[in-house]
Amino acid sequence: NALATHLPADEAVICREQMLSDFERPGADKASLIVLKTGLGRSYVDAGRYDDALAIFRDVHKKNVALRGPEHEETLYSAGHLTNCLVLTGRHDEAKTLLRDQVLPAAQRVLPPEDDIVISCTSNLARALYDADSASVDDLREGVALLEALCTTSRRVYGAEHPKVALRGGYLDDAQAKLAAAVAAAP
């Protein structure tokens, strides 16, 4: 699994698919299967195979909820992967509903506000809000506000030079541009 982390995306997919195939058998440890499937899902994302990743992350999240409960850190971590894939595949409404109704309330109950899972899931919500083709001006404003706060928090938590800070800054730039265009086009 560690080796696959350092392989090119397509090779990592092949490696992780084989590892999962070798490990899946009656009586296999459920937690270990979840770890292997999560790695495969991440490799699918890296390879641009978002629909394959989405199927994996739906399964992983469902199994985490059943095995660990909805407020366990691993369940919330898997929800972050799932909601990221929902956004990547254009399922913005599903991502917003899952994040608002289940994931973020649970994460905010059990994790500190500066935890990476809370930050990532909030970022996924902001992306689901502003990235949707049907985003209203209110959605765009909410997405921009979330991202402005996240950029400040991310700089404090990770440091100004961290790649996550730059990534969220790029999301903020996109959201602000989309909001400005929507406001200019409004009657």
Short mmCIF file of C-alpha atoms in Angstrom, two decimals:
data_model
loop_
_atom_site.label_atom_id
_atom_site.label_comp_id
_atom_site.label_asym_id
_atom_site.label_seq_id
_atom_site.Cartn_x
_atom_site.Cartn_y
_atom_site.Cartn_z
CA ASN A 1 0.00 0.00 0.00
CA ALA A 2 2.86 2.38 0.82
CA LEU A 3 4.51 1.56 -2.52
CA ALA A 4 1.34 2.39 -4.42
CA THR A 5 1.35 5.86 -2.85
CA HIS A 6 4.54 6.67 -4.79
CA LEU A 7 3.64 5.11 -8.14
CA PRO A 8 2.27 7.00 -11.13
CA ALA A 9 -1.54 7.10 -10.97
CA ASP A 10 -2.25 4.36 -13.54
CA GLU A 11 0.32 2.02 -12.00
CA ALA A 12 -1.03 2.71 -8.51
CA VAL A 13 -4.52 1.74 -9.70
CA ILE A 14 -3.24 -1.59 -11.04
CA CYS A 15 -1.24 -2.25 -7.87
CA ARG A 16 -4.12 -1.39 -5.55
CA GLU A 17 -6.69 -3.34 -7.59
CA GLN A 18 -4.44 -6.39 -7.29
CA MET A 19 -3.92 -5.88 -3.55
CA LEU A 20 -7.65 -5.62 -3.01
CA SER A 21 -8.29 -8.71 -5.12
CA ASP A 22 -5.68 -10.66 -3.15
CA PHE A 23 -7.08 -9.55 0.19
CA GLU A 24 -10.83 -9.92 -0.46
CA ARG A 25 -11.90 -13.29 0.84
CA PRO A 26 -14.38 -14.64 3.36
CA GLY A 27 -13.36 -13.58 6.83
CA ALA A 28 -11.11 -10.75 5.68
CA ASP A 29 -10.74 -7.99 8.25
CA LYS A 30 -13.37 -5.32 7.45
CA ALA A 31 -11.27 -2.41 8.67
CA SER A 32 -8.32 -3.49 6.51
CA LEU A 33 -10.60 -3.83 3.47
CA ILE A 34 -11.83 -0.28 4.07
CA VAL A 35 -8.24 0.98 4.15
CA LEU A 36 -7.39 -0.84 0.91
CA LYS A 37 -10.54 0.40 -0.82
CA THR A 38 -9.86 3.96 0.31
CA GLY A 39 -6.39 3.77 -1.21
CA LEU A 40 -7.85 2.44 -4.45
CA GLY A 41 -10.42 5.23 -4.51
CA ARG A 42 -7.69 7.82 -4.02
CA SER A 43 -5.71 6.26 -6.87
CA TYR A 44 -8.81 6.40 -9.09
CA VAL A 45 -9.12 10.13 -8.33
CA ASP A 46 -5.44 10.67 -9.12
CA ALA A 47 -5.96 8.83 -12.43
CA GLY A 48 -9.01 10.97 -13.26
CA ARG A 49 -11.37 8.00 -12.91
CA TYR A 50 -13.91 9.90 -10.85
CA ASP A 51 -16.90 7.62 -11.44
CA ASP A 52 -14.88 4.59 -10.34
CA ALA A 53 -13.68 6.51 -7.29
CA LEU A 54 -17.24 7.56 -6.49
CA ALA A 55 -18.44 3.95 -6.49
CA ILE A 56 -15.59 2.97 -4.16
CA PHE A 57 -16.15 5.90 -1.79
CA ARG A 58 -19.90 5.28 -1.62
CA ASP A 59 -19.15 1.70 -0.55
CA VAL A 60 -16.39 2.70 1.88
CA HIS A 61 -18.57 5.34 3.53
CA LYS A 62 -21.50 2.95 3.89
CA LYS A 63 -19.22 0.33 5.45
CA ASN A 64 -17.61 2.86 7.79
CA VAL A 65 -21.02 4.00 9.02
CA ALA A 66 -22.02 0.38 9.66
CA LEU A 67 -18.72 -0.60 11.27
CA ARG A 68 -17.83 2.52 13.23
CA GLY A 69 -20.86 4.81 13.32
CA PRO A 70 -21.51 8.19 11.67
CA GLU A 71 -19.39 10.27 14.07
CA HIS A 72 -16.20 8.20 14.00
CA GLU A 73 -13.19 10.02 12.58
CA GLU A 74 -12.64 7.36 9.89
CA THR A 75 -16.28 7.64 8.82
CA LEU A 76 -15.98 11.41 8.56
CA TYR A 77 -12.70 11.00 6.65
CA SER A 78 -14.44 8.70 4.16
CA ALA A 79 -17.29 11.20 3.87
CA GLY A 80 -14.73 13.80 2.81
CA HIS A 81 -13.58 11.55 -0.03
CA LEU A 82 -17.17 10.78 -1.00
CA THR A 83 -18.27 14.41 -1.08
CA ASN A 84 -15.15 15.42 -3.03
CA CYS A 85 -16.05 12.82 -5.66
CA LEU A 86 -19.65 13.99 -5.71
CA VAL A 87 -18.40 17.49 -6.56
CA LEU A 88 -15.91 16.17 -9.12
CA THR A 89 -18.69 14.24 -10.89
CA GLY A 90 -21.12 17.17 -10.87
CA ARG A 91 -23.44 15.81 -8.17
CA HIS A 92 -23.48 19.11 -6.33
CA ASP A 93 -26.94 18.83 -4.78
CA GLU A 94 -26.18 15.40 -3.35
CA ALA A 95 -22.89 16.71 -1.94
CA LYS A 96 -24.60 19.73 -0.35
CA THR A 97 -27.32 17.60 1.23
CA LEU A 98 -24.90 15.02 2.62
CA LEU A 99 -22.55 17.68 3.96
CA ARG A 100 -25.23 19.91 5.49
CA ASP A 101 -27.49 17.20 6.89
CA GLN A 102 -25.00 14.61 8.11
CA VAL A 103 -21.28 15.10 7.68
CA LEU A 104 -20.56 18.64 8.88
CA PRO A 105 -22.93 18.51 11.88
CA ALA A 106 -21.30 15.22 12.99
CA ALA A 107 -17.77 16.52 12.36
CA GLN A 108 -18.47 19.75 14.25
CA ARG A 109 -19.79 17.75 17.23
CA VAL A 110 -16.75 15.50 17.58
CA LEU A 111 -13.79 17.32 16.04
CA PRO A 112 -12.17 20.70 16.69
CA PRO A 113 -13.00 23.40 14.11
CA GLU A 114 -9.42 23.40 12.80
CA ASP A 115 -9.31 19.66 12.17
CA ASP A 116 -8.34 18.73 8.61
CA ILE A 117 -11.58 16.77 8.12
CA VAL A 118 -13.75 19.76 9.12
CA ILE A 119 -11.72 22.07 6.88
CA SER A 120 -11.82 19.66 3.91
CA CYS A 121 -15.53 18.97 4.22
CA THR A 122 -16.29 22.69 4.52
CA SER A 123 -14.21 23.22 1.39
CA ASN A 124 -16.22 20.50 -0.37
CA LEU A 125 -19.44 22.29 0.62
CA ALA A 126 -18.13 25.60 -0.72
CA ARG A 127 -17.18 23.91 -3.99
CA ALA A 128 -20.58 22.22 -4.24
CA LEU A 129 -22.20 25.63 -3.77
CA TYR A 130 -20.21 27.67 -6.26
CA ASP A 131 -19.29 25.02 -8.84
CA ALA A 132 -22.84 23.98 -9.75
CA ASP A 133 -24.09 25.28 -13.09
CA SER A 134 -27.37 26.12 -11.35
CA ALA A 135 -25.70 28.06 -8.51
CA SER A 136 -27.77 31.05 -7.44
CA VAL A 137 -26.22 34.37 -6.43
CA ASP A 138 -26.96 33.39 -2.81
CA ASP A 139 -25.16 30.05 -3.31
CA LEU A 140 -22.20 31.88 -4.80
CA ARG A 141 -22.10 34.36 -1.92
CA GLU A 142 -22.23 31.52 0.61
CA GLY A 143 -19.46 29.66 -1.22
CA VAL A 144 -17.27 32.77 -1.30
CA ALA A 145 -17.87 33.45 2.41
CA LEU A 146 -16.99 29.86 3.34
CA LEU A 147 -13.83 29.97 1.24
CA GLU A 148 -12.71 33.34 2.62
CA ALA A 149 -12.96 31.94 6.14
CA LEU A 150 -11.28 28.68 5.07
CA CYS A 151 -8.36 30.51 3.45
CA THR A 152 -7.72 32.36 6.72
CA THR A 153 -8.04 29.16 8.75
CA SER A 154 -5.90 27.17 6.31
CA ARG A 155 -3.07 29.72 6.44
CA ARG A 156 -3.13 29.60 10.25
CA VAL A 157 -3.37 25.79 10.48
CA TYR A 158 -1.08 24.71 7.63
CA GLY A 159 1.16 27.73 7.03
CA ALA A 160 1.05 30.16 4.12
CA GLU A 161 3.17 28.00 1.80
CA HIS A 162 1.19 24.77 2.18
CA PRO A 163 -0.36 23.38 -1.04
CA LYS A 164 -3.81 23.21 0.59
CA VAL A 165 -3.68 26.97 1.15
CA ALA A 166 -2.93 27.58 -2.53
CA LEU A 167 -5.62 25.11 -3.59
CA ARG A 168 -8.29 26.82 -1.49
CA GLY A 169 -7.07 30.20 -2.69
CA GLY A 170 -7.66 29.00 -6.24
CA TYR A 171 -11.17 27.87 -5.29
CA LEU A 172 -11.80 31.30 -3.78
CA ASP A 173 -10.59 33.05 -6.95
CA ASP A 174 -12.92 30.87 -9.05
CA ALA A 175 -15.88 31.45 -6.74
CA GLN A 176 -15.31 35.21 -6.64
CA ALA A 177 -15.08 35.37 -10.45
CA LYS A 178 -18.27 33.35 -10.83
CA LEU A 179 -20.04 35.56 -8.27
CA ALA A 180 -18.89 38.76 -10.00
CA ALA A 181 -20.14 37.44 -13.35
CA ALA A 182 -23.49 36.44 -11.85
CA VAL A 183 -23.97 39.81 -10.16
CA ALA A 184 -23.04 41.66 -13.37
CA ALA A 185 -25.49 39.55 -15.38
CA ALA A 186 -28.37 40.00 -12.91
CA PRO A 187 -31.10 42.39 -14.02
#
